[in-house]
PDB file of C-alpha atoms and ligand atoms in Angstrom:
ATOM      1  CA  UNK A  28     -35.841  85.029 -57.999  1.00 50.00           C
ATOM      2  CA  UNK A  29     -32.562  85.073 -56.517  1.00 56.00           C
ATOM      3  CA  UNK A  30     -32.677  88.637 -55.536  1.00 47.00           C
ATOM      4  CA  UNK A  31     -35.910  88.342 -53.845  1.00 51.00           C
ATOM      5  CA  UNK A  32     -34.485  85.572 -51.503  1.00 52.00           C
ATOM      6  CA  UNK A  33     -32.024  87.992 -50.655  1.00 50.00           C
ATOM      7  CA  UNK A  34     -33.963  90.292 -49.955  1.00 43.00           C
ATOM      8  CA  UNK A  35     -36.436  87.833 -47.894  1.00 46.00           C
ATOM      9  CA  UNK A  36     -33.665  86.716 -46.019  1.00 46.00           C
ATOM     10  CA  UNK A  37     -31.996  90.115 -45.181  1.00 45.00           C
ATOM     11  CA  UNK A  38     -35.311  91.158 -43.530  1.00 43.00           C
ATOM     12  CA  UNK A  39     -35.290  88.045 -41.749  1.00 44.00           C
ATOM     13  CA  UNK A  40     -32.179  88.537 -40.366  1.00 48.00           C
ATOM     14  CA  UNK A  41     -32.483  91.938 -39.236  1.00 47.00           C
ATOM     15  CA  UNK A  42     -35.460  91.985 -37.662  1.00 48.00           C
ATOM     16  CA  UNK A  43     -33.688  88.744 -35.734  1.00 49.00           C
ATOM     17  CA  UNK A  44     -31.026  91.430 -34.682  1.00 50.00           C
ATOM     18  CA  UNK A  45     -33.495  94.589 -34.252  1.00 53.00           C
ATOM     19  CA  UNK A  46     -36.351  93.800 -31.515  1.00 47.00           C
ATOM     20  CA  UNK A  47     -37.479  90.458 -31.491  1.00 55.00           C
ATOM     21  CA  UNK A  48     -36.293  89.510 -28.184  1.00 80.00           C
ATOM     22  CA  UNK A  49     -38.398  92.857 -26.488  1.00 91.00           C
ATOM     23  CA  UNK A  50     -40.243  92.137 -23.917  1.00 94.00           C
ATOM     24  CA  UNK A  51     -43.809  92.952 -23.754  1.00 97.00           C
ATOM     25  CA  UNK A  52     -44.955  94.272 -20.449  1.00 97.00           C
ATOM     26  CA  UNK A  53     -46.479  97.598 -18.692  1.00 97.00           C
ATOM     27  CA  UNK A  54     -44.838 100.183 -16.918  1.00 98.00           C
ATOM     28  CA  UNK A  55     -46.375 102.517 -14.083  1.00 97.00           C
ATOM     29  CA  UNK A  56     -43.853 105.706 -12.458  1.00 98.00           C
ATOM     30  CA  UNK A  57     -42.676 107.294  -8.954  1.00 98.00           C
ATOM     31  CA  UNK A  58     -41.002 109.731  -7.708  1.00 98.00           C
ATOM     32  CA  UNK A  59     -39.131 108.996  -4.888  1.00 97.00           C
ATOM     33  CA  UNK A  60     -35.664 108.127  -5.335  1.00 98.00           C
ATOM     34  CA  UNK A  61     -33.697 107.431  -2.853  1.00 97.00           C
ATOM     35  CA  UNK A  62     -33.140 105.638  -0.794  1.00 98.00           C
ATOM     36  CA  UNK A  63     -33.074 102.775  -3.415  1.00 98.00           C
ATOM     37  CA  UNK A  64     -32.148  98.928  -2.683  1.00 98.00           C
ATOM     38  CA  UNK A  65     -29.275  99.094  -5.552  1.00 98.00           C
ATOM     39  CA  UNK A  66     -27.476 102.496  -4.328  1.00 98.00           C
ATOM     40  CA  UNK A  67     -28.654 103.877  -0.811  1.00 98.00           C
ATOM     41  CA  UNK A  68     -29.075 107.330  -1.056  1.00 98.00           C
ATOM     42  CA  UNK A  69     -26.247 107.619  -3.444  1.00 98.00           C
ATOM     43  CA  UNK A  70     -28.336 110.076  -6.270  1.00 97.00           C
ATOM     44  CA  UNK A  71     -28.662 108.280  -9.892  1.00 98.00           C
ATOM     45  CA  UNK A  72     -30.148 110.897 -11.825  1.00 98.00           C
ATOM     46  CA  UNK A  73     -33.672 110.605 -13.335  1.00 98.00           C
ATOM     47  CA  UNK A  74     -33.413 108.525 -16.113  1.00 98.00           C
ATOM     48  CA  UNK A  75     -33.992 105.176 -13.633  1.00 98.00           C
ATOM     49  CA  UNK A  76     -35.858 102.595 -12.831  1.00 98.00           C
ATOM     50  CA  UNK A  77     -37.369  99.879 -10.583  1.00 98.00           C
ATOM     51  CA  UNK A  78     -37.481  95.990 -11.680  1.00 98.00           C
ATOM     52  CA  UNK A  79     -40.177  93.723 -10.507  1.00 98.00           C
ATOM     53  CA  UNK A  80     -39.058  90.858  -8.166  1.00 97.00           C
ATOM     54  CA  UNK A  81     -37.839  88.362 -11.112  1.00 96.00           C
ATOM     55  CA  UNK A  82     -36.542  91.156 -13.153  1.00 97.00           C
ATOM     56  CA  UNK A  83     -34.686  92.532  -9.907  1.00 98.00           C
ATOM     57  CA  UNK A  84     -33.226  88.700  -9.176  1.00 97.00           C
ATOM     58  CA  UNK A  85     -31.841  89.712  -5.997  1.00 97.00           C
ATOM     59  CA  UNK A  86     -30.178  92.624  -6.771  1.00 98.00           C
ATOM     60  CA  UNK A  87     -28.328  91.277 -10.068  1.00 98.00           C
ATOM     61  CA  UNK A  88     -30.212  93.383 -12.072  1.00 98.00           C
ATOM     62  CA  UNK A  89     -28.978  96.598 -10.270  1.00 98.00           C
ATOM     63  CA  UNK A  90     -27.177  98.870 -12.607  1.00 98.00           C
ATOM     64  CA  UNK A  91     -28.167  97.125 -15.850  1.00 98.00           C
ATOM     65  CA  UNK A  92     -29.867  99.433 -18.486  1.00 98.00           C
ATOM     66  CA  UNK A  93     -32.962  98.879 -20.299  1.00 98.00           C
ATOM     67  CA  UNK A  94     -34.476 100.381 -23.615  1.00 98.00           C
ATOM     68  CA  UNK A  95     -38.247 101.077 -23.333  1.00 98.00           C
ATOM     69  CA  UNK A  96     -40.426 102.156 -25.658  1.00 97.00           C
ATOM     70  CA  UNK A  97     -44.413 102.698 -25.001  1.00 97.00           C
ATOM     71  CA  UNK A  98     -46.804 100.215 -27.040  1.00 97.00           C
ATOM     72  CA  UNK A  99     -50.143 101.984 -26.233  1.00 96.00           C
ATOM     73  CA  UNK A 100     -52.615 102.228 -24.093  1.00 95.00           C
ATOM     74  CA  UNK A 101     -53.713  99.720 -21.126  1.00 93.00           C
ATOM     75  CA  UNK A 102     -57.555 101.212 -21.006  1.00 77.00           C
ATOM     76  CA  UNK A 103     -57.477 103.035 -18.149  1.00 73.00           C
ATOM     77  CA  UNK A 104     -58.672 106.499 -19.103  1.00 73.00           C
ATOM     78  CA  UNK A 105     -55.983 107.698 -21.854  1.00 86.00           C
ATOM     79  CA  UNK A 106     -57.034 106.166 -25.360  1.00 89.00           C
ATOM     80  CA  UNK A 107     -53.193 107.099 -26.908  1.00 94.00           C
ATOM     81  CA  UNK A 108     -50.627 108.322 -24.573  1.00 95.00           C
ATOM     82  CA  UNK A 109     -47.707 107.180 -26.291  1.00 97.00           C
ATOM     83  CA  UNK A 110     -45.483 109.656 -27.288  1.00 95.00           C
ATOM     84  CA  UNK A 111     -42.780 109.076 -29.757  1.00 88.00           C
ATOM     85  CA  UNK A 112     -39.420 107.162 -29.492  1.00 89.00           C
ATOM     86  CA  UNK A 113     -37.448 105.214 -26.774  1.00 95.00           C
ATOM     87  CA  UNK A 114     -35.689 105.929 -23.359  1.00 97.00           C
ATOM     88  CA  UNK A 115     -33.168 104.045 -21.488  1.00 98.00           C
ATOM     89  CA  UNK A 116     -32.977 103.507 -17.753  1.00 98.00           C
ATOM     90  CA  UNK A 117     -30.722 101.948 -15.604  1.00 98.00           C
ATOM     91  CA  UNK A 118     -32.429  99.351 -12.669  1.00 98.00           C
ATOM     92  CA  UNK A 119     -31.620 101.190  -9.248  1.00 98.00           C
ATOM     93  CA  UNK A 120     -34.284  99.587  -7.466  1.00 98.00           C
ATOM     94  CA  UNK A 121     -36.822  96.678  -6.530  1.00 98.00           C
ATOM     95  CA  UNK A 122     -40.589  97.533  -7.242  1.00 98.00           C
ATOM     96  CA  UNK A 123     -42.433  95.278  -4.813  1.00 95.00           C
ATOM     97  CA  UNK A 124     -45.764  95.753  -5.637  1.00 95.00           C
ATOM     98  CA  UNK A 125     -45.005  95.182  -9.388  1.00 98.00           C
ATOM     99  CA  UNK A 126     -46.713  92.219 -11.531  1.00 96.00           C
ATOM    100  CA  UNK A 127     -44.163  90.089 -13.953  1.00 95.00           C
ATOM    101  CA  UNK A 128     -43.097  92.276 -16.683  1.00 95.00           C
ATOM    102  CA  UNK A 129     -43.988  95.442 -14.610  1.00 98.00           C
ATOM    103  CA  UNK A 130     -41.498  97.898 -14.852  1.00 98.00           C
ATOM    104  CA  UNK A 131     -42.126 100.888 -12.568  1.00 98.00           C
ATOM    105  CA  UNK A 132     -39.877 103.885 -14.211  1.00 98.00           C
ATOM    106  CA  UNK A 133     -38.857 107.419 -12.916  1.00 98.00           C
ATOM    107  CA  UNK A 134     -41.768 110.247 -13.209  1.00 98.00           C
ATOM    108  CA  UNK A 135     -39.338 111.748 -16.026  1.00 98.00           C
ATOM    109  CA  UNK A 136     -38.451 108.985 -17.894  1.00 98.00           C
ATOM    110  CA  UNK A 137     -42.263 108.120 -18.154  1.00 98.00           C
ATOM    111  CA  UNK A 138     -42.592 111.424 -18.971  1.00 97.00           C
ATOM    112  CA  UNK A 139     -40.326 111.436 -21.593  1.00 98.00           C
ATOM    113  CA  UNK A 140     -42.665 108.499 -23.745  1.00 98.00           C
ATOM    114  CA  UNK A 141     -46.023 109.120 -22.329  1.00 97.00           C
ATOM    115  CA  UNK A 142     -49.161 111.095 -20.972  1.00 96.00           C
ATOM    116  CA  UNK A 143     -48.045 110.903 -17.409  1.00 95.00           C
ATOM    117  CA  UNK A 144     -52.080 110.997 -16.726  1.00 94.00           C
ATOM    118  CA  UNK A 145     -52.376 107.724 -18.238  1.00 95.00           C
ATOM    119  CA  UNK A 146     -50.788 106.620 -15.266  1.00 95.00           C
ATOM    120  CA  UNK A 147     -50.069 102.594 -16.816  1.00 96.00           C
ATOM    121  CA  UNK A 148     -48.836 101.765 -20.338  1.00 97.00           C
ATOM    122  CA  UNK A 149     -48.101  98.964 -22.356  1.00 97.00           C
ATOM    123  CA  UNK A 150     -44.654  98.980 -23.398  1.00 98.00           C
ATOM    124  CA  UNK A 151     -41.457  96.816 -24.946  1.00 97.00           C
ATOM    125  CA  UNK A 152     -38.236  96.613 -23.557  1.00 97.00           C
ATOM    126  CA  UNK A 153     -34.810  95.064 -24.318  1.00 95.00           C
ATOM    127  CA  UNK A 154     -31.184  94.853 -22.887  1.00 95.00           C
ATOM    128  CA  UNK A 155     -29.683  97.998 -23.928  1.00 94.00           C
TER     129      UNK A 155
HETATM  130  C1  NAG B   1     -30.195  85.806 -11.482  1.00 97.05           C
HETATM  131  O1  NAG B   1     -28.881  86.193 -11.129  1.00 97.05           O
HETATM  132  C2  NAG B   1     -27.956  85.115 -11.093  1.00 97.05           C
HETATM  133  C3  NAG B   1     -26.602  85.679 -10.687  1.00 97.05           C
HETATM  134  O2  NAG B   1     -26.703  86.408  -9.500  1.00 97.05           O
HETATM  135  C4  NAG B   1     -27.858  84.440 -12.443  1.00 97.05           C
HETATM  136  O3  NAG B   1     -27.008  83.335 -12.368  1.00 97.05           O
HETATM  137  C5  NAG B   1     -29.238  83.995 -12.881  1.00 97.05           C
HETATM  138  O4  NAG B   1     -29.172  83.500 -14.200  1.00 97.05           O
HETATM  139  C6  NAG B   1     -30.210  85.155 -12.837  1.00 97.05           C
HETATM  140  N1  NAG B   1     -31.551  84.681 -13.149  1.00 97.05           N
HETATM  141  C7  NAG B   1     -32.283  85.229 -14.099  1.00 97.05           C
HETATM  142  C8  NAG B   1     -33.640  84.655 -14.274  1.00 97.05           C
HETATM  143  O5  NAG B   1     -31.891  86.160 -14.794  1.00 97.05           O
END
C-alpha cells in the first residue's frame, strides 16, 4: 500500500515537471526570413520562428526559444503528418495574420516534425 502511493505520487509529480504546462495550439510555416521585426536582416539560421501578436507582446518575446512538438492533424487534407519528436525555435519575428496560439515556424523546422503538404498542424509547445 505504501509503495503504491509512492509510486502514485512520483507519477504525479513528474508529469507536473514534464509537459503539463504545453500549450496546445497550431502552427503553419514561411520562408522568408529576413527582414524580421526581432533582428533586421541580421540572419538567425533556420531553426526560427514567428509569435502571434500576444505571444510576440511587443517584441518581449524576441529571442526566447520554444519546444514544439506536432499533435496531429487539423483536417485539412493530410490525415497523419506528424513525424516523430520535438524541435526548438527561437521567436525572431511577429506573425500578423496568426490566430491565438498560432505559431507560424520556419519551412525547415516544420519540416523537421511534419508533412510540409499538410500545410497546418496541431501542435504543443513549452518554454524551452
Ligand atoms: C509582456 O512583456 C512584459 C515586459 O515587456 C511583461 O511584463 C508582461 O508580463 C508580458 N505579458 C505577457 C502576457 O507575457
Amino acid at each position: 500500500m505504501a509503495i503504491q502511493r509512492v509510486i502514485v505520487f512520483t507519477l504525479i509529480a513528474s508529469s507536473l515537471i514534464s509537459g503539463s504546462y504545453a500549450i496546445a495550439g497550431t502552427a503553419t510555416y514561411y520562408n522568408v526570413y529576413v527582414p524580421s521585426s526581432c533582428y533586421g536582416f541580421e540572419n538567425q539560421g533556420t531553426m526560427i520562428a514567428a509569435a502571434n501578436a500576444a505571444l510576440f507582446n511587443n517584441s518581449a518575446a524576441c529571442g526566447r526559444r520554444y519546444r514544439v512538438r506536432c499533435t496531429g492533424s487539423t483536417n485539412q487534407g493530410i490525415p497523419q503528418p506528424c513525424r516523430n519528436g520535438e524541435i526548438t525555435v527561437k521567436i525572431v519575428d511577429m506573425c500578423p495574420g496568426c490566430e491565438a496560439n498560432q505559431v507560424d515556424l520556419s519551412l525547415q523546422a516544420f519540416a523537421t516534425i511534419a508533412d510540409l503538404d499538410a500545410g497546418r498542424i496541431n501542435i504543443d509547445f513549452n518554454p524551452a
